[in-house]
PDB file of C-alpha atoms in Angstrom:
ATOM      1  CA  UNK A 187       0.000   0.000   0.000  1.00  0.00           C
ATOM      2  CA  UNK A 188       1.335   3.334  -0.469  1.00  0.00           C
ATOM      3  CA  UNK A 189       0.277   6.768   0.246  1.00  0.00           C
ATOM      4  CA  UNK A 190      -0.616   9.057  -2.986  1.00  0.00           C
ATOM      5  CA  UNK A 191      -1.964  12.148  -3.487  1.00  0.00           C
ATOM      6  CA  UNK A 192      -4.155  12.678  -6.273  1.00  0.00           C
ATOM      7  CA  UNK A 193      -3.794  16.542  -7.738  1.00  0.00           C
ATOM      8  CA  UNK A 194      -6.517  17.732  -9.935  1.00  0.00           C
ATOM      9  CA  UNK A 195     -10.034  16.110  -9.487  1.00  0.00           C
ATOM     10  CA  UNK A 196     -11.820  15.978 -13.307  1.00  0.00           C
ATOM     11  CA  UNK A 197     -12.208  13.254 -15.009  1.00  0.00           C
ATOM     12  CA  UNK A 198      -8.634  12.141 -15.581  1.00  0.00           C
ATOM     13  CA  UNK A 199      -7.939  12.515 -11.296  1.00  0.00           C
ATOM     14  CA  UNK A 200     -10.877  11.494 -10.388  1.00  0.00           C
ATOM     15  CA  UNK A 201     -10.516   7.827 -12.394  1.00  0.00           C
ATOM     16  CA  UNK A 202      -7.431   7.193 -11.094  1.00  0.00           C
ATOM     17  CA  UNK A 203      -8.500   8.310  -7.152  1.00  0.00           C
ATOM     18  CA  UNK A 204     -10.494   5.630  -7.845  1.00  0.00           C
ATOM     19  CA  UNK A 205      -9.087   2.807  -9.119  1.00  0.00           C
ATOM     20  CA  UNK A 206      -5.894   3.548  -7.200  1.00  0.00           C
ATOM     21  CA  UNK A 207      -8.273   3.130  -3.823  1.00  0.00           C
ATOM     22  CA  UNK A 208     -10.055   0.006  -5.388  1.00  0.00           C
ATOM     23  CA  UNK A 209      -6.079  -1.360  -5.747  1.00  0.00           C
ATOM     24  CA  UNK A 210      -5.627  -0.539  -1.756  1.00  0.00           C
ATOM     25  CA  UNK A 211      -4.054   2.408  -1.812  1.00  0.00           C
ATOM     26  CA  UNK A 212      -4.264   5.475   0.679  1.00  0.00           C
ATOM     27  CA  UNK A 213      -5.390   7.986  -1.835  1.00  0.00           C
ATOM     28  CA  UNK A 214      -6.416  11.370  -1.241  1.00  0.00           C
ATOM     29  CA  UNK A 215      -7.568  13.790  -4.012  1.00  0.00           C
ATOM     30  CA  UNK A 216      -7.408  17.186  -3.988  1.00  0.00           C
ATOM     31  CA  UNK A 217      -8.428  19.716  -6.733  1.00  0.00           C
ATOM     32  CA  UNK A 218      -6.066  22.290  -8.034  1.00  0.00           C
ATOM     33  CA  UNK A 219      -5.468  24.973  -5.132  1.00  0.00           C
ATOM     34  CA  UNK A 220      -2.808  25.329  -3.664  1.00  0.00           C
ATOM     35  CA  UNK A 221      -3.782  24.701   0.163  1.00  0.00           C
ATOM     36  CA  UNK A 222      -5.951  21.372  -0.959  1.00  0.00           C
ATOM     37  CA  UNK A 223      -3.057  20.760  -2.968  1.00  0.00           C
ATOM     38  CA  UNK A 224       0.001  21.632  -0.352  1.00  0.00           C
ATOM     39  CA  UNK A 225      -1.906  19.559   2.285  1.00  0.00           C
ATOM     40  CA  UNK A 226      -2.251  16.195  -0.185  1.00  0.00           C
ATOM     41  CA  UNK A 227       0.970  16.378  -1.149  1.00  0.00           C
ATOM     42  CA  UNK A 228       2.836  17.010   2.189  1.00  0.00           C
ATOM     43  CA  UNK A 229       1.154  13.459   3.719  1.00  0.00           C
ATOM     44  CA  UNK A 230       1.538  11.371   0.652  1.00  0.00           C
ATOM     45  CA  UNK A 231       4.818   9.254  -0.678  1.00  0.00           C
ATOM     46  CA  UNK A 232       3.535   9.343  -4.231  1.00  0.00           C
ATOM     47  CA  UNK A 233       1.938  12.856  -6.140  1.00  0.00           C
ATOM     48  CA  UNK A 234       0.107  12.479  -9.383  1.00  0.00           C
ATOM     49  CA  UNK A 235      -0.047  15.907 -11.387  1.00  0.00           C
ATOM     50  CA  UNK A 236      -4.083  15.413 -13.089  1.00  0.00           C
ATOM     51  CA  UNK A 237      -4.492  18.888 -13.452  1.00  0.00           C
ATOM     52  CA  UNK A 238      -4.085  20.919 -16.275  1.00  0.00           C
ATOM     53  CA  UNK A 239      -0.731  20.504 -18.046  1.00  0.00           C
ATOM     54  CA  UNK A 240      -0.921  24.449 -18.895  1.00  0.00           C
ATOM     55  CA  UNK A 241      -0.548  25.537 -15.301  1.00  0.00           C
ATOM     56  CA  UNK A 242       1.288  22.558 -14.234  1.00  0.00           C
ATOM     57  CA  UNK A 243       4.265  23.805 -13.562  1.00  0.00           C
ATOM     58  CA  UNK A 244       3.516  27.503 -11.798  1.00  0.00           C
ATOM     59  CA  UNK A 245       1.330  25.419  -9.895  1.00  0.00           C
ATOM     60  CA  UNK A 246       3.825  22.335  -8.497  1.00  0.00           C
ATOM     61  CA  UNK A 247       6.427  24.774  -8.640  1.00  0.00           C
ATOM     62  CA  UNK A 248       4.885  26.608  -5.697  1.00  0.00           C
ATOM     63  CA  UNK A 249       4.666  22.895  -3.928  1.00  0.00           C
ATOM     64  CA  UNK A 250       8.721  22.766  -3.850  1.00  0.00           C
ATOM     65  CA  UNK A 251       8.652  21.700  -0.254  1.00  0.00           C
ATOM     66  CA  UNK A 252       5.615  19.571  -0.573  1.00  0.00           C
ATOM     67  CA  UNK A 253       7.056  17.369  -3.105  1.00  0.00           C
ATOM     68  CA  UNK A 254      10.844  17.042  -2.016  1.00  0.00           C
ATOM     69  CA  UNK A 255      12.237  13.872  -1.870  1.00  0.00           C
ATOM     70  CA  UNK A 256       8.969  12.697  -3.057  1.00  0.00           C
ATOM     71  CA  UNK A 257       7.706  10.567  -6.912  1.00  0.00           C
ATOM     72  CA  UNK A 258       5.505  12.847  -8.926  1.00  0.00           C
ATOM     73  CA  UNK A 259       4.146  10.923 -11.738  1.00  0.00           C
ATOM     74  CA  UNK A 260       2.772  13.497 -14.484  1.00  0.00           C
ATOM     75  CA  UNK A 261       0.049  11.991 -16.827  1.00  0.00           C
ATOM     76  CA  UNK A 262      -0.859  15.772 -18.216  1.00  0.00           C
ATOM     77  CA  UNK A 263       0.239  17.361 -21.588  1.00  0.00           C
ATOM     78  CA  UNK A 264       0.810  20.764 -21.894  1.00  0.00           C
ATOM     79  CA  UNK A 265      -1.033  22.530 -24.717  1.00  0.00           C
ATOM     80  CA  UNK A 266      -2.664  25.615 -26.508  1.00  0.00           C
ATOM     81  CA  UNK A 267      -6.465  24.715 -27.141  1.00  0.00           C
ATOM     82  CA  UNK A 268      -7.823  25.165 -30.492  1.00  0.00           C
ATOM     83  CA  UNK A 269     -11.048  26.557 -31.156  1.00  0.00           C
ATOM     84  CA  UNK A 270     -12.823  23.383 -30.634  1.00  0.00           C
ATOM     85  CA  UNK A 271     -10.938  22.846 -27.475  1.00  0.00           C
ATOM     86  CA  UNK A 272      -8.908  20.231 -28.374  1.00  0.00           C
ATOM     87  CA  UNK A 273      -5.339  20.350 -27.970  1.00  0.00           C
ATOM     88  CA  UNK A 274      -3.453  22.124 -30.928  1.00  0.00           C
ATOM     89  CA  UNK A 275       0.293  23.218 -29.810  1.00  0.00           C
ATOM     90  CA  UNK A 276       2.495  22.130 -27.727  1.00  0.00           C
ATOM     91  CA  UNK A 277       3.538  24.613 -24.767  1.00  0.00           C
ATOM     92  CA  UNK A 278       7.000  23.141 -24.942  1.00  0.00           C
ATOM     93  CA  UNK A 279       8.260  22.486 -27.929  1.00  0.00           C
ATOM     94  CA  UNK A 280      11.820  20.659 -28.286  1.00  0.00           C
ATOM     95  CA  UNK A 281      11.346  20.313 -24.657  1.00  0.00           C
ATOM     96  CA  UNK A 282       8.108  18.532 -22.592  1.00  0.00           C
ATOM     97  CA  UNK A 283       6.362  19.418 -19.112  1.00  0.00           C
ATOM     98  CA  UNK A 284       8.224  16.631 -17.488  1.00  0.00           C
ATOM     99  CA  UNK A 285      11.478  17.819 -18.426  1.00  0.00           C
ATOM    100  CA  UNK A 286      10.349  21.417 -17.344  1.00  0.00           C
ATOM    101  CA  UNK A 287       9.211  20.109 -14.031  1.00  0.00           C
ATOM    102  CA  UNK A 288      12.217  17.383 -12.947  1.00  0.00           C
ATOM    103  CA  UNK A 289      14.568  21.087 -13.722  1.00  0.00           C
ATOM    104  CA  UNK A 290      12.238  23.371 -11.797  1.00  0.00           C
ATOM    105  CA  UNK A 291      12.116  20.371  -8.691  1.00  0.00           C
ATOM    106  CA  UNK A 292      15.458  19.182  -8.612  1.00  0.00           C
ATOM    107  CA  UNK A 293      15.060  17.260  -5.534  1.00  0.00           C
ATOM    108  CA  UNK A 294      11.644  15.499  -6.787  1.00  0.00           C
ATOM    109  CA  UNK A 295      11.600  12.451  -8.883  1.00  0.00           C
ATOM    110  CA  UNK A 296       9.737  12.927 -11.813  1.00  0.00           C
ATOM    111  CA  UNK A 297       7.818  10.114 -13.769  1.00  0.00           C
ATOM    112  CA  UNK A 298       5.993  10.712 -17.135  1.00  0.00           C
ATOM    113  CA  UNK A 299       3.738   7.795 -17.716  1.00  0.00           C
ATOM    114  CA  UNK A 300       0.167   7.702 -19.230  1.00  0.00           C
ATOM    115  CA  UNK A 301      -0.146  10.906 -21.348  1.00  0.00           C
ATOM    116  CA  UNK A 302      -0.441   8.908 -24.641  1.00  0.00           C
ATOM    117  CA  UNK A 303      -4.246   7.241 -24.037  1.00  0.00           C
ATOM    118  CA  UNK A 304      -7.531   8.345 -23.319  1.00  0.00           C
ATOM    119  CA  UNK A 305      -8.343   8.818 -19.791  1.00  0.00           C
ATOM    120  CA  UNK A 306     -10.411   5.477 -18.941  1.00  0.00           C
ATOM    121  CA  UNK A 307      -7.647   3.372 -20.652  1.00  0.00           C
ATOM    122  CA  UNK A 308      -5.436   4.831 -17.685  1.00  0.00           C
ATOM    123  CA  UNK A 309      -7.501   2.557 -15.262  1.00  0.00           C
ATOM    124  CA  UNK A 310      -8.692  -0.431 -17.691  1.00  0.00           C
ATOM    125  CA  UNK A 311      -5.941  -0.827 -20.534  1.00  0.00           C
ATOM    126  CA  UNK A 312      -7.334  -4.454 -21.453  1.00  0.00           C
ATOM    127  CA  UNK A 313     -10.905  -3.062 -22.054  1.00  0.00           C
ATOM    128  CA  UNK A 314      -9.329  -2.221 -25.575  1.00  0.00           C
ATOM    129  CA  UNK A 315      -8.782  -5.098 -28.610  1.00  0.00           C
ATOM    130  CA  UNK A 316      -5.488  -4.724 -29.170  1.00  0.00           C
ATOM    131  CA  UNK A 317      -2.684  -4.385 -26.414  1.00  0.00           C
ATOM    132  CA  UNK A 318      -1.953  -0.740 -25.582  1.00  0.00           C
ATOM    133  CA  UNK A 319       1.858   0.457 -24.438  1.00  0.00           C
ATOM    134  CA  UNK A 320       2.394   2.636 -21.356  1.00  0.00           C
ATOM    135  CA  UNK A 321       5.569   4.624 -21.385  1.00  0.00           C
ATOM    136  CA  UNK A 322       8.022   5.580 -18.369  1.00  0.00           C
ATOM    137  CA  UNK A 323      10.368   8.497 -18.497  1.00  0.00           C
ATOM    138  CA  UNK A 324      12.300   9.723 -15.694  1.00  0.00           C
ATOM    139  CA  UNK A 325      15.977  10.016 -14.247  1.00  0.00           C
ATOM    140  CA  UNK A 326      15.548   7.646 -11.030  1.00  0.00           C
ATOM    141  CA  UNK A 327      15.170   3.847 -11.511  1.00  0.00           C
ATOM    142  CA  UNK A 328      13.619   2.913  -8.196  1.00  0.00           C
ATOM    143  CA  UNK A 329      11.311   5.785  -8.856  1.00  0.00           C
ATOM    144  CA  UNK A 330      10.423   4.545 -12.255  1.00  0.00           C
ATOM    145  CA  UNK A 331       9.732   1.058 -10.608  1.00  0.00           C
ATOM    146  CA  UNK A 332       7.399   1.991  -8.023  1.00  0.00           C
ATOM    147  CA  UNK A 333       5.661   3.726 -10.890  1.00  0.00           C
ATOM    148  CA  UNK A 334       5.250   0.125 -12.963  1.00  0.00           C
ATOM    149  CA  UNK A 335       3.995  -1.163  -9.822  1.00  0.00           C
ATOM    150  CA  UNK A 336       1.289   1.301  -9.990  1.00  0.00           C
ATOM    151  CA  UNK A 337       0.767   0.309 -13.715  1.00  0.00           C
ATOM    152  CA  UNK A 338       0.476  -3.168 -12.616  1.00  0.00           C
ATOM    153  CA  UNK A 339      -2.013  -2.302  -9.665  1.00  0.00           C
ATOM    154  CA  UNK A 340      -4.210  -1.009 -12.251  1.00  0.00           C
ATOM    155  CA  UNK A 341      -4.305  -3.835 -14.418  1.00  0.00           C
ATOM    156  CA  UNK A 342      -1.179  -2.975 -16.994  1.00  0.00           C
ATOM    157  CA  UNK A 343       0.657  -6.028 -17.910  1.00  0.00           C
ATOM    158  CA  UNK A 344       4.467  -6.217 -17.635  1.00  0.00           C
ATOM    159  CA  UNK A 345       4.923  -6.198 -21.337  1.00  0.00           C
ATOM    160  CA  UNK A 346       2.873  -3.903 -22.153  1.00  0.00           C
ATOM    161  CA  UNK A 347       5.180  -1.074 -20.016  1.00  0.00           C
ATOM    162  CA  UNK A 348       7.916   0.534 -21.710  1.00  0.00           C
ATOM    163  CA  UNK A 349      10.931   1.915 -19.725  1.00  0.00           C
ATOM    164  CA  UNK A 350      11.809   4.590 -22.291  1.00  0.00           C
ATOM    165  CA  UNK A 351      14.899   6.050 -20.301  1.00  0.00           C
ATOM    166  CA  UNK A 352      15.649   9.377 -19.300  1.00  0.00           C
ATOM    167  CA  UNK A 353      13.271  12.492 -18.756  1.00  0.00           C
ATOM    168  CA  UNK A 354      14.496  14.014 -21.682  1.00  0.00           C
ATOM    169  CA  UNK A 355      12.485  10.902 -23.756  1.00  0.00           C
ATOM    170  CA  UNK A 356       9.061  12.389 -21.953  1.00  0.00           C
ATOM    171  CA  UNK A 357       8.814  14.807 -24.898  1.00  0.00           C
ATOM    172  CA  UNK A 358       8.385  12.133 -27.299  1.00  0.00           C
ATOM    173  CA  UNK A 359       5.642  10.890 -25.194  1.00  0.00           C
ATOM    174  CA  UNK A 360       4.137  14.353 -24.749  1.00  0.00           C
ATOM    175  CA  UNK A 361       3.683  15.309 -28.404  1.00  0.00           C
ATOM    176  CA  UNK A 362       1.961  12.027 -29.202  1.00  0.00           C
ATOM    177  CA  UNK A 363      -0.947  14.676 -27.992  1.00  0.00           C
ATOM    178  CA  UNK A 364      -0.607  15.725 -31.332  1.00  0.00           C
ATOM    179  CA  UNK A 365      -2.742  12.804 -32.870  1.00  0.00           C
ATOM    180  CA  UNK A 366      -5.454  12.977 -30.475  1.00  0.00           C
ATOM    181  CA  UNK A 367      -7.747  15.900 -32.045  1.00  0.00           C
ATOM    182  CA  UNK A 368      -6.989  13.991 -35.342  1.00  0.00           C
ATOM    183  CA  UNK A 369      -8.248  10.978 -33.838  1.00  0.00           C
ATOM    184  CA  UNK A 370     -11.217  12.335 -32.006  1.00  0.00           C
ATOM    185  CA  UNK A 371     -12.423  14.572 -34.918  1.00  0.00           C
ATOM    186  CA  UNK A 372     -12.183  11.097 -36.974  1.00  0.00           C
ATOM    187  CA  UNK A 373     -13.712   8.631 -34.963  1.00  0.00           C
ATOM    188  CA  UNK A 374     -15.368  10.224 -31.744  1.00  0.00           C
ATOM    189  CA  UNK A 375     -14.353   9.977 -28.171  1.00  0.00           C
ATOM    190  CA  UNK A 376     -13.802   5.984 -28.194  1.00  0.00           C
ATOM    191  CA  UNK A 377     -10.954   5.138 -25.781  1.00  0.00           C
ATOM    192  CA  UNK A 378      -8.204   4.688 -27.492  1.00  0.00           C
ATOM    193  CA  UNK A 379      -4.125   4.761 -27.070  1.00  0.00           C
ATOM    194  CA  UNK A 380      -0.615   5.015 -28.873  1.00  0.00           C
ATOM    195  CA  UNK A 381       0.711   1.438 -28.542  1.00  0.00           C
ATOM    196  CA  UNK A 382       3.843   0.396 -30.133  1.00  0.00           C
ATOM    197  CA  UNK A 383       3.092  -3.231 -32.137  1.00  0.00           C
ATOM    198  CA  UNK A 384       5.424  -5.932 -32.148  1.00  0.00           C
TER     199      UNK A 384
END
């Protein structure tokens, strides 16, 4: 069991809350200010950053003390909105959230992992018909491997978690965001995620 805060309580938070306290986890969720947010984060081993990958980092940047020594696992992207608001530009480009958070929280371990999917495949990856791929960036192994516990908590197989190295790999991850208006405009809001076939 571990302790995790949840940060950001929409749809994306909210489904993992859930299926992170159905796994037997201590999870508390708190929505995006920063007093809900400061008091999660200070009682909890593990920090998920739901909220909105366009404030991400002024917000968890003001959570410095909060999250030291701490794993934040980031499933946001960071985007502009298009008029249909659906992501259209990246916030970062030739660089990624992940990257912009492990610099700005040096003494936090940063973990990209399930940016690349439609929210409810983050919590039921084998509800799809073909095998979906969860990625891992980040700089700290045993960081990286209590993450893939997680994955495998909810219901991720082993194979179907990549380890793709370093932080610096999270902004391959992150502008796989790209396809997702394409995809939605084309076929509708059916989950859906970017798996790598072997």
């Amino acid at each position: 069991m571990n302790e995790i805060a949840v940060l950001g309580n929409g749809r994306v938070g909210g489904n993992l809350a859930a299926a992170l306290t159905r796994a037997g986890h201590q999870v508390t969720a708190a929505d995006r200010t920063k007093g809900a947010a400061a008091d999660a984060a200070r009682t909890a081993r593990i920090v998920i950053n739901a909220t909105p990958g366009a404030g991400s980092l002024e917000r968890l940047t003001a959570l410095r003390e909060e999250l030291r020594g701490k794993i934040l696992i980031d499933v946001s992207n960071a985007t502009t909105d298009g008029p249909d608001g659906l992501p259209a530009d990246l916030l970062y480009p030739g660089s990624s959230l992940a990257e912009q958070l492990q610099e700005a929280l040096p003494e936090t371990h940063v973990v990209k992992t399930l940016n690349t999917m439609l929210f409810p495949v983050m919590t039921a990856p084998a509800t799809l018909t073909e095998a979906p791929t969860a990625f891992l960036s980040g700089e700290d192994p045993q960081a990286k491997q209590t993450v893939h516990d997680l994955l495998t908590d909810l219901g991720w197989r082993k194979e179907w978690i990549t380890d793709l190295g370093g932080i610096r790999t999270a902004r391959a991850t992150e502008a796989a965001i790209l396809f997702v208006p394409h995809v939605i405009r084309s076929t509708g809001f059916t989950p859906f995620a970017i798996s790598i076939a072997r």
